[in-house]
Amino acid sequence: MKLTARVSTAKQDLDRQIEALRGEGIPARHIYVDKKSGSTTNRPGLHEALDQAREGDVIVVHTLDRLGRTVRDTLNLIHDLAGRGVGVRNLADPIRVDSANPEDPMSQLAVVMLALFGQMERTYAIERAAHARAVAAAKGKRIGRPSVVDPAKLAYAAHLRDQEDQSISEIVKATGITRSSLYRYLPPRPPETLTAENQPNA
């Protein structure tokens, strides 16, 4: 059984996460990393790990937030991987998941709990969005993302992300572009090293 792992490079946590994964017997060439970013949609390390996973493999993550932006995203990914015969195991969350071990009742209970949390998360998100729309409409505000993004502002936003490593929240404040528009229109980052093998001290 091959173990493929993934970490996120918030710098203060990178070494600790890699060390934990190596403690599971995972070589550096199979540890995929993503650079810290305000946008969690740009995760080439995760995509590469998913592409490399084969039936019988297990994807090991330090914590489940390495897999998805929300509990529901994570649960959907676990189910998709299970359909490919690929397991998922986490190391440091309070709820321990091991979808590669379907005979373990505690592992199955953990997946059921994730499903419950995912449904709650979805319900609350729908309620918040509906409330926000109602409040905006009552104040006579236009609802929805702007139809046009200033190309100069978008280029500046890309500079702030790529050259100054600013978060999406900081870029929103600096440019006035909404968060949803940044996720939609901001071009992808340049290719980068995806595994821990070429990281300093790896």
mmCIF file with all atom_site columns, N, CA and C in Angstrom, residues 16 20 24 30 34-35 52 74 90 105 113 118-119 123-124 130 136-137 145 149 158 161 168-169 174 179 184:
data_model
loop_
_atom_site.group_PDB
_atom_site.id
_atom_site.type_symbol
_atom_site.label_atom_id
_atom_site.label_alt_id
_atom_site.label_comp_id
_atom_site.label_asym_id
_atom_site.label_entity_id
_atom_site.label_seq_id
_atom_site.pdbx_PDB_ins_code
_atom_site.Cartn_x
_atom_site.Cartn_y
_atom_site.Cartn_z
_atom_site.occupancy
_atom_site.B_iso_or_equiv
_atom_site.pdbx_formal_charge
_atom_site.auth_seq_id
_atom_site.auth_comp_id
_atom_site.auth_asym_id
_atom_site.auth_atom_id
_atom_site.pdbx_PDB_model_num
ATOM 1  N N  . ARG A 1 16  ? 6.756   20.800 10.805  1.00 0.00 ? 16  ARG A N  1
ATOM 2  C CA . ARG A 1 16  ? 6.046   19.926 11.744  1.00 0.00 ? 16  ARG A CA 1
ATOM 3  C C  . ARG A 1 16  ? 5.147   18.942 10.993  1.00 0.00 ? 16  ARG A C  1
ATOM 4  N N  . ALA A 1 20  ? 5.612   14.821 10.747  1.00 0.00 ? 20  ALA A N  1
ATOM 5  C CA . ALA A 1 20  ? 4.550   13.896 11.144  1.00 0.00 ? 20  ALA A CA 1
ATOM 6  C C  . ALA A 1 20  ? 4.259   12.894 10.037  1.00 0.00 ? 20  ALA A C  1
ATOM 7  N N  . GLU A 1 24  ? 5.053   8.494  9.491   1.00 0.00 ? 24  GLU A N  1
ATOM 8  C CA . GLU A 1 24  ? 4.163   7.443  9.015   1.00 0.00 ? 24  GLU A CA 1
ATOM 9  C C  . GLU A 1 24  ? 4.825   6.603  7.925   1.00 0.00 ? 24  GLU A C  1
ATOM 10 N N  . HIS A 1 30  ? 6.675   11.616 -2.079  1.00 0.00 ? 30  HIS A N  1
ATOM 11 C CA . HIS A 1 30  ? 5.235   11.386 -2.053  1.00 0.00 ? 30  HIS A CA 1
ATOM 12 C C  . HIS A 1 30  ? 4.510   12.354 -1.119  1.00 0.00 ? 30  HIS A C  1
ATOM 13 N N  . ASP A 1 34  ? 1.481   22.722 -0.840  1.00 0.00 ? 34  ASP A N  1
ATOM 14 C CA . ASP A 1 34  ? 0.942   23.901 -1.506  1.00 0.00 ? 34  ASP A CA 1
ATOM 15 C C  . ASP A 1 34  ? 1.432   25.134 -0.779  1.00 0.00 ? 34  ASP A C  1
ATOM 16 N N  . LYS A 1 35  ? 1.719   26.187 -1.538  1.00 0.00 ? 35  LYS A N  1
ATOM 17 C CA . LYS A 1 35  ? 2.161   27.431 -0.935  1.00 0.00 ? 35  LYS A CA 1
ATOM 18 C C  . LYS A 1 35  ? 0.999   28.121 -0.234  1.00 0.00 ? 35  LYS A C  1
ATOM 19 N N  . GLN A 1 52  ? -2.013  11.332 -8.779  1.00 0.00 ? 52  GLN A N  1
ATOM 20 C CA . GLN A 1 52  ? -1.056  10.240 -8.621  1.00 0.00 ? 52  GLN A CA 1
ATOM 21 C C  . GLN A 1 52  ? -1.632  9.047  -7.858  1.00 0.00 ? 52  GLN A C  1
ATOM 22 N N  . THR A 1 74  ? -14.812 18.282 1.702   1.00 0.00 ? 74  THR A N  1
ATOM 23 C CA . THR A 1 74  ? -13.944 17.193 2.156   1.00 0.00 ? 74  THR A CA 1
ATOM 24 C C  . THR A 1 74  ? -14.661 15.852 2.091   1.00 0.00 ? 74  THR A C  1
ATOM 25 N N  . ASN A 1 90  ? -6.335  10.863 8.285   1.00 0.00 ? 90  ASN A N  1
ATOM 26 C CA . ASN A 1 90  ? -5.803  12.095 8.872   1.00 0.00 ? 90  ASN A CA 1
ATOM 27 C C  . ASN A 1 90  ? -5.032  11.770 10.140  1.00 0.00 ? 90  ASN A C  1
ATOM 28 N N  . PRO A 1 105 ? -15.456 0.248  12.937  1.00 0.00 ? 105 PRO A N  1
ATOM 29 C CA . PRO A 1 105 ? -16.702 0.991  13.173  1.00 0.00 ? 105 PRO A CA 1
ATOM 30 C C  . PRO A 1 105 ? -16.458 2.443  13.571  1.00 0.00 ? 105 PRO A C  1
ATOM 31 N N  . MET A 1 113 ? -20.224 11.368 11.013  1.00 0.00 ? 113 MET A N  1
ATOM 32 C CA . MET A 1 113 ? -20.198 12.660 11.692  1.00 0.00 ? 113 MET A CA 1
ATOM 33 C C  . MET A 1 113 ? -19.814 13.779 10.733  1.00 0.00 ? 113 MET A C  1
ATOM 34 N N  . GLY A 1 118 ? -21.326 18.395 7.518   1.00 0.00 ? 118 GLY A N  1
ATOM 35 C CA . GLY A 1 118 ? -21.423 18.957 6.181   1.00 0.00 ? 118 GLY A CA 1
ATOM 36 C C  . GLY A 1 118 ? -22.823 19.446 5.872   1.00 0.00 ? 118 GLY A C  1
ATOM 37 N N  . GLN A 1 119 ? -23.833 18.684 6.295   1.00 0.00 ? 119 GLN A N  1
ATOM 38 C CA . GLN A 1 119 ? -25.211 19.103 6.065   1.00 0.00 ? 119 GLN A CA 1
ATOM 39 C C  . GLN A 1 119 ? -25.547 20.337 6.880   1.00 0.00 ? 119 GLN A C  1
ATOM 40 N N  . THR A 1 123 ? -26.685 23.984 5.385   1.00 0.00 ? 123 THR A N  1
ATOM 41 C CA . THR A 1 123 ? -27.918 24.637 5.822   1.00 0.00 ? 123 THR A CA 1
ATOM 42 C C  . THR A 1 123 ? -27.645 26.046 6.322   1.00 0.00 ? 123 THR A C  1
ATOM 43 N N  . TYR A 1 124 ? -26.605 26.198 7.144   1.00 0.00 ? 124 TYR A N  1
ATOM 44 C CA . TYR A 1 124 ? -26.275 27.515 7.676   1.00 0.00 ? 124 TYR A CA 1
ATOM 45 C C  . TYR A 1 124 ? -25.829 28.472 6.563   1.00 0.00 ? 124 TYR A C  1
ATOM 46 N N  . ALA A 1 130 ? -29.348 33.772 2.186   1.00 0.00 ? 130 ALA A N  1
ATOM 47 C CA . ALA A 1 130 ? -30.710 34.283 2.019   1.00 0.00 ? 130 ALA A CA 1
ATOM 48 C C  . ALA A 1 130 ? -30.922 35.540 2.858   1.00 0.00 ? 130 ALA A C  1
ATOM 49 N N  . ALA A 1 136 ? -29.800 43.214 1.786   1.00 0.00 ? 136 ALA A N  1
ATOM 50 C CA . ALA A 1 136 ? -29.348 44.056 0.674   1.00 0.00 ? 136 ALA A CA 1
ATOM 51 C C  . ALA A 1 136 ? -30.524 44.589 -0.122  1.00 0.00 ? 136 ALA A C  1
ATOM 52 N N  . ALA A 1 137 ? -31.502 43.738 -0.374  1.00 0.00 ? 137 ALA A N  1
ATOM 53 C CA . ALA A 1 137 ? -32.674 44.166 -1.148  1.00 0.00 ? 137 ALA A CA 1
ATOM 54 C C  . ALA A 1 137 ? -33.465 45.228 -0.383  1.00 0.00 ? 137 ALA A C  1
ATOM 55 N N  . ARG A 1 145 ? -22.438 39.753 -8.104  1.00 0.00 ? 145 ARG A N  1
ATOM 56 C CA . ARG A 1 145 ? -21.083 40.223 -8.374  1.00 0.00 ? 145 ARG A CA 1
ATOM 57 C C  . ARG A 1 145 ? -21.081 41.237 -9.513  1.00 0.00 ? 145 ARG A C  1
ATOM 58 N N  . VAL A 1 149 ? -14.615 43.617 -14.222 1.00 0.00 ? 149 VAL A N  1
ATOM 59 C CA . VAL A 1 149 ? -13.515 43.874 -13.299 1.00 0.00 ? 149 VAL A CA 1
ATOM 60 C C  . VAL A 1 149 ? -12.462 44.687 -14.045 1.00 0.00 ? 149 VAL A C  1
ATOM 61 N N  . ALA A 1 158 ? -3.075  40.487 -8.808  1.00 0.00 ? 158 ALA A N  1
ATOM 62 C CA . ALA A 1 158 ? -2.175  39.362 -9.080  1.00 0.00 ? 158 ALA A CA 1
ATOM 63 C C  . ALA A 1 158 ? -0.773  39.663 -8.550  1.00 0.00 ? 158 ALA A C  1
ATOM 64 N N  . ARG A 1 161 ? -0.715  39.214 -4.796  1.00 0.00 ? 161 ARG A N  1
ATOM 65 C CA . ARG A 1 161 ? -0.733  37.806 -4.407  1.00 0.00 ? 161 ARG A CA 1
ATOM 66 C C  . ARG A 1 161 ? 0.589   37.124 -4.675  1.00 0.00 ? 161 ARG A C  1
ATOM 67 N N  . ILE A 1 168 ? -6.129  36.957 0.336   1.00 0.00 ? 168 ILE A N  1
ATOM 68 C CA . ILE A 1 168 ? -7.265  37.456 -0.411  1.00 0.00 ? 168 ILE A CA 1
ATOM 69 C C  . ILE A 1 168 ? -7.940  38.614 0.335   1.00 0.00 ? 168 ILE A C  1
ATOM 70 N N  . SER A 1 169 ? -8.056  38.509 1.651   1.00 0.00 ? 169 SER A N  1
ATOM 71 C CA . SER A 1 169 ? -8.675  39.591 2.435   1.00 0.00 ? 169 SER A CA 1
ATOM 72 C C  . SER A 1 169 ? -7.900  40.893 2.283   1.00 0.00 ? 169 SER A C  1
ATOM 73 N N  . ALA A 1 174 ? -7.161  46.277 -0.575  1.00 0.00 ? 174 ALA A N  1
ATOM 74 C CA . ALA A 1 174 ? -6.257  47.123 -1.360  1.00 0.00 ? 174 ALA A CA 1
ATOM 75 C C  . ALA A 1 174 ? -6.835  47.500 -2.719  1.00 0.00 ? 174 ALA A C  1
ATOM 76 N N  . ARG A 1 179 ? -14.280 39.549 -3.088  1.00 0.00 ? 179 ARG A N  1
ATOM 77 C CA . ARG A 1 179 ? -13.653 38.235 -2.922  1.00 0.00 ? 179 ARG A CA 1
ATOM 78 C C  . ARG A 1 179 ? -14.123 37.264 -4.015  1.00 0.00 ? 179 ARG A C  1
ATOM 79 N N  . ARG A 1 184 ? -12.995 34.343 -9.155  1.00 0.00 ? 184 ARG A N  1
ATOM 80 C CA . ARG A 1 184 ? -13.456 34.041 -10.513 1.00 0.00 ? 184 ARG A CA 1
ATOM 81 C C  . ARG A 1 184 ? -12.481 34.504 -11.588 1.00 0.00 ? 184 ARG A C  1
#
